[in-house]
XYZ file of C-alpha atoms in Angstrom:
718
model
C 5.020 -6.006 11.373
C 1.543 -7.159 12.733
C -0.639 -9.470 10.578
C -4.160 -11.194 11.068
C -5.522 -14.229 9.300
C -9.048 -14.083 8.203
C -10.390 -17.762 7.544
C -13.852 -19.678 7.349
C -14.394 -22.738 9.679
C -17.329 -24.624 11.141
C -17.411 -25.278 14.765
C -20.342 -28.122 14.393
C -23.141 -26.309 15.951
C -22.491 -23.147 13.525
C -22.255 -23.143 9.687
C -18.794 -22.023 8.140
C -18.636 -18.555 9.803
C -15.899 -16.033 9.667
C -12.827 -16.699 12.135
C -9.455 -14.716 12.607
C -6.005 -14.858 14.613
C -5.318 -12.948 17.256
C -2.314 -10.783 17.907
C 0.025 -13.421 18.619
C -0.999 -15.479 15.866
C -1.123 -18.622 18.090
C -4.837 -18.327 18.911
C -8.229 -18.037 16.829
C -11.484 -16.635 17.822
C -15.354 -16.344 16.127
C -15.651 -13.005 14.534
C -19.329 -13.447 14.663
C -22.171 -15.774 13.641
C -23.025 -13.950 10.399
C -26.041 -15.854 9.347
C -27.552 -17.156 13.093
C -28.083 -20.754 13.555
C -26.243 -23.891 11.498
C -26.503 -22.031 7.983
C -23.479 -20.805 6.499
C -22.417 -17.138 6.601
C -20.052 -17.378 3.544
C -20.625 -18.327 0.127
C -16.856 -18.636 -1.000
C -13.488 -17.659 -0.087
C -12.488 -15.136 -2.692
C -11.486 -11.908 -0.942
C -10.260 -8.587 -2.093
C -8.231 -6.511 0.304
C -8.350 -2.611 0.560
C -5.909 -1.438 3.119
C -7.198 -3.097 6.520
C -10.412 -3.916 5.255
C -11.107 -7.778 3.563
C -14.272 -7.884 0.802
C -15.989 -11.114 0.896
C -19.119 -12.858 -0.113
C -21.379 -13.111 3.134
C -25.072 -14.062 3.633
C -26.820 -12.853 7.123
C -29.946 -14.795 6.068
C -31.990 -11.368 5.401
C -30.142 -10.023 1.986
C -28.947 -13.372 0.832
C -25.220 -13.622 -0.568
C -24.130 -10.089 -1.204
C -21.014 -7.722 -0.400
C -19.311 -7.928 3.037
C -16.471 -6.071 4.565
C -14.501 -6.936 8.000
C -11.534 -5.850 9.785
C -11.705 -8.866 12.048
C -13.925 -7.854 14.472
C -17.687 -8.381 15.181
C -18.260 -4.639 15.156
C -16.198 -4.177 11.653
C -18.079 -7.008 9.878
C -21.054 -5.294 7.701
C -23.014 -5.895 4.795
C -21.953 -3.414 2.235
C -24.665 -2.891 0.205
C -27.761 -5.331 -0.690
C -27.437 -5.168 -4.337
C -30.366 -7.484 -5.317
C -32.451 -6.213 -2.814
C -34.327 -8.514 -0.746
C -33.685 -12.072 0.048
C -32.162 -12.920 -3.488
C -28.537 -12.926 -3.752
C -26.240 -10.538 -6.303
C -23.737 -13.289 -5.503
C -20.689 -11.210 -6.212
C -17.523 -12.821 -7.848
C -13.931 -12.077 -9.000
C -13.384 -9.449 -6.219
C -10.267 -7.315 -7.409
C -8.828 -4.350 -5.795
C -7.382 -1.297 -8.135
C -5.892 1.414 -5.995
C -8.792 2.488 -3.619
C -11.511 0.544 -5.397
C -12.574 -2.964 -5.235
C -14.275 -4.115 -8.494
C -16.394 -6.942 -8.794
C -19.206 -8.980 -10.904
C -22.524 -8.816 -9.776
C -26.101 -9.136 -10.752
C -29.154 -6.968 -9.495
C -33.026 -7.376 -10.094
C -32.521 -5.612 -13.481
C -28.949 -6.406 -15.186
C -27.106 -9.574 -15.298
C -23.793 -9.986 -14.043
C -22.166 -6.529 -14.825
C -18.952 -4.711 -13.605
C -19.383 -2.944 -10.041
C -17.253 -1.309 -7.925
C -17.092 -0.595 -4.022
C -15.236 1.866 -1.690
C -16.561 0.068 0.887
C -19.738 2.399 1.600
C -23.167 1.380 0.672
C -23.626 4.917 -1.217
C -19.727 4.270 -2.966
C -21.111 0.441 -4.083
C -22.379 1.359 -7.843
C -23.120 -0.281 -10.943
C -20.134 0.888 -13.212
C -21.573 -0.287 -16.341
C -24.275 -2.382 -18.229
C -21.975 -3.779 -20.854
C -24.506 -6.385 -22.300
C -27.696 -4.430 -21.779
C -30.827 -5.898 -20.506
C -31.094 -8.765 -18.038
C -28.319 -11.033 -19.906
C -24.785 -11.166 -18.227
C -21.651 -10.024 -20.126
C -19.570 -12.599 -18.738
C -17.095 -10.954 -16.885
C -13.847 -12.715 -16.100
C -10.229 -12.183 -15.487
C -10.249 -9.171 -13.405
C -6.714 -7.634 -13.014
C -5.470 -4.350 -11.869
C -2.817 -2.773 -14.320
C -1.416 1.008 -14.237
C -4.111 2.061 -12.247
C -6.731 0.765 -14.178
C -9.117 -2.465 -14.341
C -8.188 -5.137 -17.223
C -10.878 -7.893 -18.007
C -12.884 -9.847 -20.459
C -16.206 -9.500 -21.136
C -19.035 -9.837 -23.956
C -21.293 -6.794 -25.446
C -23.284 -9.276 -27.285
C -21.713 -7.990 -30.306
C -18.144 -8.736 -30.437
C -17.625 -11.695 -28.244
C -15.596 -12.185 -24.959
C -12.801 -9.253 -25.668
C -10.337 -7.059 -23.869
C -12.011 -4.320 -21.763
C -10.649 -1.761 -19.370
C -12.160 0.722 -16.683
C -11.302 3.660 -14.840
C -14.346 3.060 -12.795
C -16.781 5.359 -14.591
C -19.284 4.257 -17.274
C -17.167 6.428 -19.611
C -14.245 5.222 -18.978
C -15.218 1.299 -19.346
C -14.715 0.327 -23.019
C -13.235 -2.599 -25.413
C -9.617 -2.195 -25.162
C -9.370 -4.110 -28.397
C -11.444 -6.732 -30.482
C -8.658 -9.122 -30.446
C -10.919 -11.889 -32.644
C -12.485 -9.035 -35.076
C -16.300 -9.292 -35.302
C -18.640 -11.485 -33.450
C -15.994 -14.216 -32.967
C -14.430 -14.567 -29.535
C -10.950 -13.298 -28.437
C -11.431 -15.906 -25.317
C -9.203 -13.698 -23.104
C -7.772 -15.614 -19.942
C -5.424 -14.138 -17.234
C -4.833 -13.896 -13.703
C -3.901 -11.721 -11.033
C -0.259 -12.874 -11.045
C 0.167 -12.116 -14.419
C 1.424 -8.467 -14.224
C 5.266 -7.801 -15.061
C 6.078 -4.151 -14.915
C 3.364 -2.011 -16.827
C 2.449 -5.173 -19.072
C -0.212 -8.082 -18.238
C 0.478 -11.115 -19.822
C -2.956 -12.943 -21.335
C -3.626 -15.658 -23.667
C -6.358 -15.040 -26.457
C -7.307 -16.296 -29.693
C -7.243 -13.805 -32.704
C -9.249 -16.143 -34.957
C -5.703 -17.375 -36.992
C -3.049 -18.125 -34.601
C -4.980 -20.070 -32.187
C -4.878 -19.415 -28.119
C -1.674 -17.836 -27.873
C 0.526 -15.383 -25.739
C -0.513 -11.427 -26.132
C 0.678 -8.713 -23.486
C -1.205 -5.012 -22.902
C 0.144 -2.289 -21.262
C -3.411 -0.550 -21.369
C -3.567 1.030 -24.544
C -4.882 -0.405 -27.977
C -1.768 -0.018 -29.557
C 0.125 -1.770 -26.904
C -2.060 -4.856 -27.203
C -0.636 -7.357 -29.375
C 0.372 -10.890 -29.873
C 3.738 -11.500 -27.945
C 4.724 -14.823 -29.397
C 2.972 -17.690 -31.323
C 4.568 -20.214 -29.321
C 2.885 -22.858 -31.235
C 3.076 -21.900 -34.805
C 0.261 -21.544 -37.156
C -3.654 -22.403 -36.035
C -2.212 -24.703 -33.289
C -2.922 -23.406 -29.554
C -0.329 -23.210 -26.995
C -2.768 -22.507 -24.506
C -0.516 -20.344 -22.241
C -1.845 -20.180 -18.640
C -0.491 -20.326 -14.869
C 1.073 -16.852 -15.421
C 3.675 -15.878 -12.291
C 5.591 -12.944 -12.227
C 9.113 -13.318 -10.143
C 12.132 -11.841 -10.248
C 11.816 -9.336 -13.295
C 10.529 -12.501 -15.284
C 7.114 -13.977 -16.234
C 7.000 -17.426 -15.644
C 4.124 -19.682 -17.284
C 2.961 -23.119 -18.790
C 2.352 -23.453 -22.748
C 1.974 -26.265 -25.150
C 3.623 -27.127 -28.392
C 3.291 -30.451 -30.271
C 6.999 -31.577 -29.560
C 7.132 -30.815 -25.787
C 3.535 -30.771 -24.572
C 2.975 -28.213 -21.767
C 6.113 -26.913 -20.204
C 7.518 -24.320 -18.416
C 8.313 -21.236 -20.294
C 9.808 -17.660 -19.332
C 9.396 -14.512 -20.828
C 10.768 -11.130 -20.316
C 7.826 -9.169 -22.345
C 9.842 -9.252 -25.840
C 9.352 -11.917 -28.608
C 12.866 -12.517 -28.495
C 12.777 -13.103 -24.664
C 9.978 -15.496 -24.742
C 11.402 -19.150 -24.877
C 11.003 -22.464 -23.004
C 12.899 -22.629 -20.224
C 13.112 -26.310 -19.572
C 11.622 -29.497 -20.961
C 11.192 -31.256 -17.721
C 9.380 -34.468 -19.046
C 11.350 -34.678 -22.284
C 9.379 -35.643 -25.434
C 5.650 -34.993 -26.260
C 4.615 -35.431 -22.528
C 3.700 -32.311 -20.223
C 5.572 -32.132 -16.787
C 2.289 -30.657 -15.200
C 3.633 -27.596 -13.465
C 1.876 -26.098 -10.867
C 1.792 -24.111 -7.546
C 4.543 -21.230 -8.303
C 5.933 -20.112 -4.683
C 8.258 -16.904 -4.609
C 10.823 -17.407 -1.685
C 13.737 -14.877 -2.073
C 15.448 -15.035 -5.376
C 14.369 -19.155 -5.819
C 10.897 -19.886 -7.432
C 9.746 -23.442 -6.141
C 6.759 -25.252 -7.863
C 5.630 -28.871 -8.431
C 6.472 -30.708 -11.662
C 6.568 -34.279 -13.064
C 9.571 -35.417 -15.106
C 7.811 -38.736 -16.357
C 9.967 -41.053 -14.156
C 9.619 -39.708 -10.786
C 6.084 -38.476 -10.146
C 5.197 -35.099 -8.989
C 7.790 -33.572 -6.946
C 9.141 -30.377 -5.430
C 11.294 -28.240 -8.295
C 13.091 -25.017 -8.078
C 14.278 -22.740 -10.382
C 16.732 -19.490 -10.433
C 15.644 -18.436 -13.956
C 18.082 -20.767 -16.140
C 17.730 -23.966 -17.654
C 20.542 -25.426 -15.724
C 19.394 -23.871 -12.607
C 15.813 -25.816 -13.072
C 15.999 -28.639 -10.902
C 13.989 -31.321 -9.005
C 14.838 -30.514 -5.248
C 14.184 -34.030 -4.029
C 12.655 -37.295 -4.928
C 10.970 -37.299 -1.750
C 8.706 -40.210 -2.773
C 11.442 -42.498 -4.568
C 10.405 -44.160 -8.044
C 7.762 -43.055 -10.446
C 4.863 -41.963 -7.233
C 4.465 -38.625 -6.616
C 5.139 -37.168 -3.328
C 2.887 -34.115 -3.811
C -0.531 -33.441 -5.056
C 0.141 -30.566 -7.622
C -2.411 -28.401 -6.416
C -2.486 -24.688 -5.087
C -1.741 -23.990 -1.370
C 0.921 -27.345 -1.068
C 3.642 -24.898 -1.205
C 4.137 -21.554 1.004
C 7.184 -19.164 1.683
C 8.154 -19.196 5.246
C 8.908 -15.172 5.660
C 12.227 -14.080 3.853
C 14.241 -16.980 4.893
C 14.297 -18.190 1.262
C 12.946 -21.410 2.269
C 9.240 -23.082 1.508
C 7.066 -25.156 3.722
C 5.276 -27.888 1.830
C 3.244 -30.719 2.185
C 4.437 -34.120 0.915
C 4.233 -37.926 1.382
C 7.481 -39.878 1.424
C 5.615 -43.265 1.428
C 6.195 -44.140 5.012
C 4.410 -41.272 6.987
C 1.608 -40.254 4.893
C 1.141 -36.629 4.045
C 3.129 -34.544 6.225
C 4.936 -31.026 6.965
C 8.397 -30.709 5.111
C 10.581 -27.865 4.756
C 13.060 -27.071 1.910
C 15.895 -24.315 0.981
C 15.961 -25.349 -2.560
C 18.771 -28.035 -2.013
C 18.642 -31.868 -1.329
C 20.270 -31.569 1.589
C 17.969 -28.872 2.816
C 14.856 -30.291 2.351
C 13.863 -32.506 5.366
C 10.681 -33.813 7.285
C 9.553 -30.696 9.604
C 6.957 -32.424 11.555
C 5.059 -35.722 11.840
C 1.642 -34.480 12.921
C -0.266 -37.293 12.416
C 2.169 -40.620 13.229
C 1.707 -43.457 10.952
C 0.656 -44.176 7.266
C -2.574 -41.915 7.588
C -0.939 -38.646 7.348
C -2.233 -35.213 8.562
C -4.120 -34.014 5.323
C -2.309 -30.968 5.134
C -4.062 -28.170 2.833
C -4.213 -24.331 2.424
C -0.691 -23.734 3.425
C -0.863 -19.743 3.571
C 2.308 -17.210 4.122
C 1.296 -14.889 7.254
C 4.488 -12.672 7.839
C 7.326 -15.415 9.179
C 4.306 -17.828 9.675
C 2.636 -20.376 7.588
C -0.703 -21.323 8.268
C -2.472 -24.503 7.188
C -5.224 -27.040 7.647
C -4.332 -30.136 9.255
C -5.358 -33.534 11.418
C -2.993 -35.077 14.093
C -5.435 -37.986 14.644
C -7.269 -36.835 17.524
C -8.615 -33.535 16.225
C -10.076 -33.094 12.994
C -8.907 -30.667 10.115
C -8.178 -27.575 12.358
C -5.894 -24.744 11.956
C -2.358 -25.161 12.535
C 0.783 -22.693 12.078
C 4.553 -23.303 12.025
C 7.369 -21.093 12.406
C 9.957 -23.437 10.616
C 10.786 -25.353 13.501
C 9.151 -28.556 14.994
C 8.804 -26.857 18.248
C 6.982 -23.896 16.728
C 4.621 -26.520 14.516
C 1.425 -26.469 16.448
C -2.378 -26.415 16.249
C -3.541 -22.874 16.654
C -7.375 -23.724 18.039
C -9.711 -27.131 18.033
C -12.662 -25.095 16.888
C -14.570 -28.227 16.380
C -13.611 -30.070 19.432
C -13.360 -33.685 18.915
C -12.531 -35.745 15.570
C -14.986 -34.265 13.282
C -12.920 -31.218 12.669
C -13.791 -27.345 11.320
C -12.097 -27.886 8.133
C -10.880 -24.203 8.041
C -10.512 -22.443 4.596
C -7.980 -19.649 4.491
C -9.335 -16.500 2.974
C -6.952 -13.357 3.501
C -4.222 -11.792 5.451
C -4.771 -8.259 6.970
C -1.555 -6.283 7.325
C -2.290 -4.485 10.981
C -1.076 -1.330 11.265
C 0.806 -1.596 14.518
C 1.355 0.997 17.126
C 4.820 2.288 17.744
C 6.599 0.521 20.385
C 9.516 0.982 22.579
C 9.508 4.789 23.365
C 12.711 5.896 24.897
C 14.498 9.300 26.039
C 18.347 9.098 25.787
C 18.835 11.379 28.796
C 16.328 12.169 31.658
C 18.035 14.864 33.646
C 18.928 18.708 33.057
C 21.031 21.297 35.120
C 19.466 24.359 36.375
C 19.663 27.560 34.644
C 20.337 26.067 31.306
C 19.657 28.195 28.103
C 16.514 27.815 26.490
C 16.279 25.369 23.909
C 19.146 23.106 25.680
C 19.019 19.306 24.980
C 17.851 17.340 27.554
C 17.898 14.042 25.132
C 17.005 12.389 21.935
C 13.587 10.572 21.607
C 13.632 7.056 19.553
C 10.892 4.593 19.151
C 10.490 1.645 16.704
C 7.518 0.860 14.580
C 6.413 -2.560 13.522
C 5.758 -1.323 9.830
C 8.609 0.383 9.226
C 6.844 3.847 9.320
C 7.939 7.499 9.867
C 7.233 8.585 13.274
C 6.235 11.923 14.698
C 6.949 12.754 18.241
C 4.815 15.321 20.764
C 4.604 16.426 24.194
C 1.147 16.131 25.664
C 2.212 17.283 29.209
C 5.157 19.846 28.910
C 5.536 20.293 32.609
C 3.923 23.567 32.610
C 5.643 24.859 29.311
C 9.287 24.015 30.793
C 10.167 21.370 27.832
C 9.380 21.202 24.144
C 9.769 18.737 21.141
C 12.261 19.922 18.296
C 11.701 16.674 15.757
C 12.962 13.821 17.993
C 14.927 16.280 20.483
C 13.715 17.192 24.008
C 14.678 20.833 24.724
C 13.851 23.292 27.482
C 11.496 25.768 26.804
C 11.841 28.175 29.733
C 14.200 28.912 32.695
C 14.372 25.540 34.795
C 15.287 26.298 38.717
C 16.157 23.406 41.035
C 15.005 25.521 43.765
C 11.252 25.511 42.400
C 11.144 21.792 41.854
C 13.865 19.357 41.707
C 11.868 17.126 39.001
C 9.339 17.149 36.382
C 7.046 14.738 34.684
C 6.527 14.937 31.309
C 4.298 12.908 28.695
C 5.568 12.176 25.187
C 3.372 10.597 22.445
C 4.666 9.257 19.312
C 2.124 8.748 16.195
C 2.714 6.941 13.088
C 0.773 8.179 9.919
C -2.026 6.243 10.641
C -2.858 7.769 13.887
C -1.749 4.953 15.946
C -0.110 6.314 19.234
C 2.019 5.239 22.222
C 2.367 7.518 25.338
C 4.841 7.570 27.844
C 5.660 9.314 31.250
C 9.483 10.424 31.632
C 10.630 12.180 34.950
C 13.108 14.858 34.388
C 15.458 15.331 37.325
C 17.046 18.661 37.611
C 20.775 19.360 38.502
C 21.332 21.627 41.509
C 23.994 24.550 40.745
C 25.237 26.751 43.511
C 23.466 30.141 43.284
C 25.359 33.338 43.044
C 25.226 35.932 45.591
C 26.594 39.243 45.981
C 29.914 37.828 47.323
C 32.632 36.457 45.742
C 31.179 32.928 44.266
C 32.798 30.101 42.346
C 29.967 28.446 40.133
C 30.323 25.502 38.171
C 28.270 24.574 35.096
C 26.924 20.843 34.482
C 27.580 18.894 31.433
C 24.692 20.259 29.533
C 23.767 23.825 28.073
C 24.042 25.934 31.219
C 23.401 29.862 31.720
C 25.040 31.120 35.082
C 24.981 34.451 36.359
C 27.571 35.502 38.795
C 25.919 38.955 40.178
C 28.026 40.875 42.573
C 31.815 40.182 43.924
C 34.899 38.936 42.048
C 33.591 35.378 40.644
C 34.538 32.594 39.030
C 32.531 30.768 36.755
C 33.270 27.629 34.916
C 30.979 26.282 32.016
C 31.858 22.857 32.023
C 31.008 20.498 28.790
C 27.986 22.139 26.430
C 27.067 25.264 25.010
C 27.363 27.801 28.138
C 25.929 31.125 28.663
C 28.387 32.603 31.508
C 27.455 36.079 32.801
C 29.782 38.022 35.172
C 27.800 40.712 36.430
C 29.051 43.525 38.697
C 32.660 42.879 40.068
C 36.043 41.515 38.429
C 35.285 38.236 37.263
C 36.779 35.278 35.884
C 34.912 33.573 32.855
C 36.357 29.951 31.753
C 33.946 28.605 29.028
C 36.099 25.384 28.660
C 34.563 22.749 25.843
C 31.853 23.652 24.101
C 30.469 26.919 21.876
C 30.007 29.082 24.684
C 28.946 32.893 25.454
C 31.060 34.677 28.106
C 29.689 38.180 28.944
C 32.077 40.162 31.241
C 29.507 43.038 31.965
C 30.727 45.076 34.938
C 34.463 45.345 36.125
C 37.700 44.079 34.726
C 37.103 40.813 33.696
C 39.318 37.664 32.574
C 37.275 35.704 29.922
C 38.862 32.564 28.590
C 36.920 30.812 25.976
C 39.308 27.891 25.788
C 38.049 25.160 22.832
C 34.861 25.342 20.803
C 33.484 28.468 18.718
C 33.164 31.019 21.367
C 31.867 34.807 21.738
C 33.481 36.575 24.206
C 31.954 40.068 25.428
C 33.960 42.278 27.766
C 31.166 44.672 28.550
C 32.296 47.723 30.764
C 35.659 47.724 32.251
C 39.299 47.032 31.176
C 39.006 43.354 30.180
C 41.246 40.828 29.062
C 39.563 38.426 26.241
C 41.272 34.929 25.580
C 39.347 33.183 23.082
C 41.578 29.742 22.914
C 41.054 27.136 20.086
C 38.180 27.305 17.720
C 36.449 29.976 15.357
C 35.900 32.897 18.162
C 34.331 36.165 18.011
C 35.884 38.631 20.614
C 34.444 42.083 21.479
C 35.955 44.198 24.451
C 33.091 46.461 24.728
C 34.393 49.732 26.437
C 37.433 50.945 28.128
C 40.826 49.544 27.037
C 40.732 45.624 26.662
C 43.454 43.226 25.655
C 42.251 40.451 22.991
C 44.035 37.609 22.314
C 42.578 35.068 19.752
C 45.175 32.084 20.880
C 44.816 29.865 17.548
C 41.800 29.503 15.113
C 40.072 31.971 12.754
C 39.001 34.872 15.163
C 36.925 37.847 14.260
C 37.744 41.079 16.628
C 34.885 43.176 16.557
C 34.769 47.064 17.522
C 31.444 48.823 17.684
C 30.461 52.081 19.218
C 32.960 53.674 21.715
C 35.436 51.275 22.831
C 38.370 53.168 23.802
C 42.334 51.707 23.587
C 41.974 48.167 22.807
C 45.085 45.940 21.901
C 45.216 42.615 19.921
C 48.152 40.586 20.920
C 48.175 37.809 18.028
C 46.428 39.369 14.878
C 47.528 36.940 11.984
C 47.076 37.713 8.362
C 44.931 35.169 6.409
C 43.139 34.016 9.357
C 41.896 36.559 11.394
C 39.094 39.615 10.793
C 38.828 43.243 12.135
C 35.147 43.996 12.046
C 34.866 47.786 11.659
C 31.215 47.207 9.756
C 28.422 50.117 10.338
C 31.334 53.300 10.267
C 31.220 53.718 6.531
C 34.813 53.139 6.248
C 36.952 51.771 3.422
C 40.466 50.172 3.464
C 41.713 53.413 1.572
C 40.181 55.752 4.004
C 41.456 53.894 7.170
C 43.896 56.087 9.156
C 46.905 53.476 10.003
C 50.274 54.064 11.663
C 53.171 52.853 12.262
C 54.232 52.680 15.948
C 57.096 51.289 18.411
C 59.693 51.420 16.124
C 57.601 49.790 13.416
C 57.072 46.440 15.248
C 53.178 47.506 15.927
C 50.467 48.985 14.152
C 47.975 51.542 15.322
C 44.415 51.949 13.929
C 42.771 55.231 14.429
C 39.207 55.393 14.551
C 38.684 59.100 16.139
C 38.933 58.945 19.821
C 39.200 55.133 19.667
C 42.447 53.153 19.085
C 43.521 49.723 18.129
C 46.903 48.428 18.592
C 48.036 45.321 16.703
C 51.141 43.952 18.501
C 53.887 42.542 16.508
C 52.050 43.491 13.291
C 53.717 45.784 10.892
C 51.765 48.371 8.867
C 52.941 47.415 5.550
C 51.572 43.945 6.068
C 47.958 45.154 6.176
C 45.479 44.271 3.839
C 41.830 44.871 2.703
C 40.981 41.303 3.158
C 41.756 41.715 7.068
C 38.790 44.126 7.361
C 35.157 43.504 7.199
C 33.590 47.341 6.610
C 29.946 46.384 5.577
């Protein structure tokens, strides 16, 4: 995978502007000065991701704070639309991706803050619905994607703040349920990590049960109070929803336990307190949920050791403090967001913690006491590195920190001390650029490592002969397709991932050919490579007595005149005797042997071969495998020599002999002659030892096979 980090920082001359990391992830560069000069080009770090495009709130000094997009390049950073036309701002917020659409709240010169959507184009950026008609705002909040729709809270001025749904159309945007009937407010609150399967968890107040735990599947009937955690009119105020490993984790309040860690599987019975971390009425202040493999990390305070790193496997017994980094009642961690980040798929996390002697520094943990340690003392001494905004990006974790000589700048770690380094000193000197991390783009990487398994072919091979197999890797795991952009004049072709011959190849014409292979991923990223295919030379046939040997590939060798010896070697070969009394040996592979004229010897050897005698009194020996033997004209001797063989007799073939016909294995093919087993003329000859099959002027002798053993299943008449 290839990732690009989008962040904002100030270099001391410009205001807060857009920056990005490069392909290596170890350097950063300014994307562009959105608002020229010292003014800030960004209004917040809130973003939404649509493919490889980041939506954000920007200000170019002309249109105020409006909706912008970026792909991490200057040319790809544009204002999408001037929603509140002119220098005034529409100030979009709550950017949320649903499918191929980004929803957000914004106001124009006519309406208050209402629901908008965008596909990244000006024409595709439109008001969805004026929920509270007129200049007042509908108080949109808690925008969340669920089952292809947008769930959010809003007030239409009649029903208070309630649960709404939208499919992106005005007609398809409506109040899903009036949780607190009438003018009272349902006070719906949720977050983007609150979806488990097809359910969204949220807190709401129906006017009688207090602020409690609710779920919705996007239908009115499927929107219901899941559990009255603090029974009666009391409020449990569920929040911090975080889905992990098939379970929804959250915090909730009860009078006896305070705010503690809860879990739910989406049913009332499956909703229960996971652990009373701070026993009694005190709260444990759970925060910072971070998934790392099967483990869920967070910060909590058990009332005796301060705010420290905790981990759970989903059970009460498996919920434990990892390590009291700052011994005693003091807290080693702040408990806010951006203090823990997963390190790729290693099951470990990077965290910012203070052990009381080094200040706040970078630590690493696998969830065990022994596996939790200081990773790097970035700013030696008691001051600490002031670490913030820990963000997972592929196998790396980025963060803001100071080493004591440079101010707060962008840093990165790969989980090793040596691999923990400053990415860029954007504001040189001690002042610092104070980077704020915004979004991570999963950049579609081009295919890599294009290879061809073999780059040689013997001349005269059959069309369709395999030259080699193509392979490549894709950093995104995409399926790849191959094609030739240079076929060497049509000599080669690609079938799937196989490079094959497309025409006859002659060594005398050229000893090598250059081809160009292109590999493409579904997004259109392309990698090309040239390959040189060398051509192996075979002895050229003459009108004399030749010895012709094939190569390891699929060869086609023709003998012309003379009494030739032609050997195919490995591969699926086609050997043609031509004129003369020739010997054709297929050897390994599924070969085709054509005797043509003369009294030829055809030896298939191993493989499933086709032996075609042609004119003349030929001897056909199939060898091992499921072979097909057709003697052609004149009197031929046919020997299957093992395997289930088919003996084919077409036209006028003369007087042929099968030396080793086997009942239950071999088949005599008499198709197209209008015969049946009942009309077949068979005779016992040679004192009953052999069988003669009479077909007009043609004769087939089955040596060593008695007539009484003939069965209809031995023949193919159709």
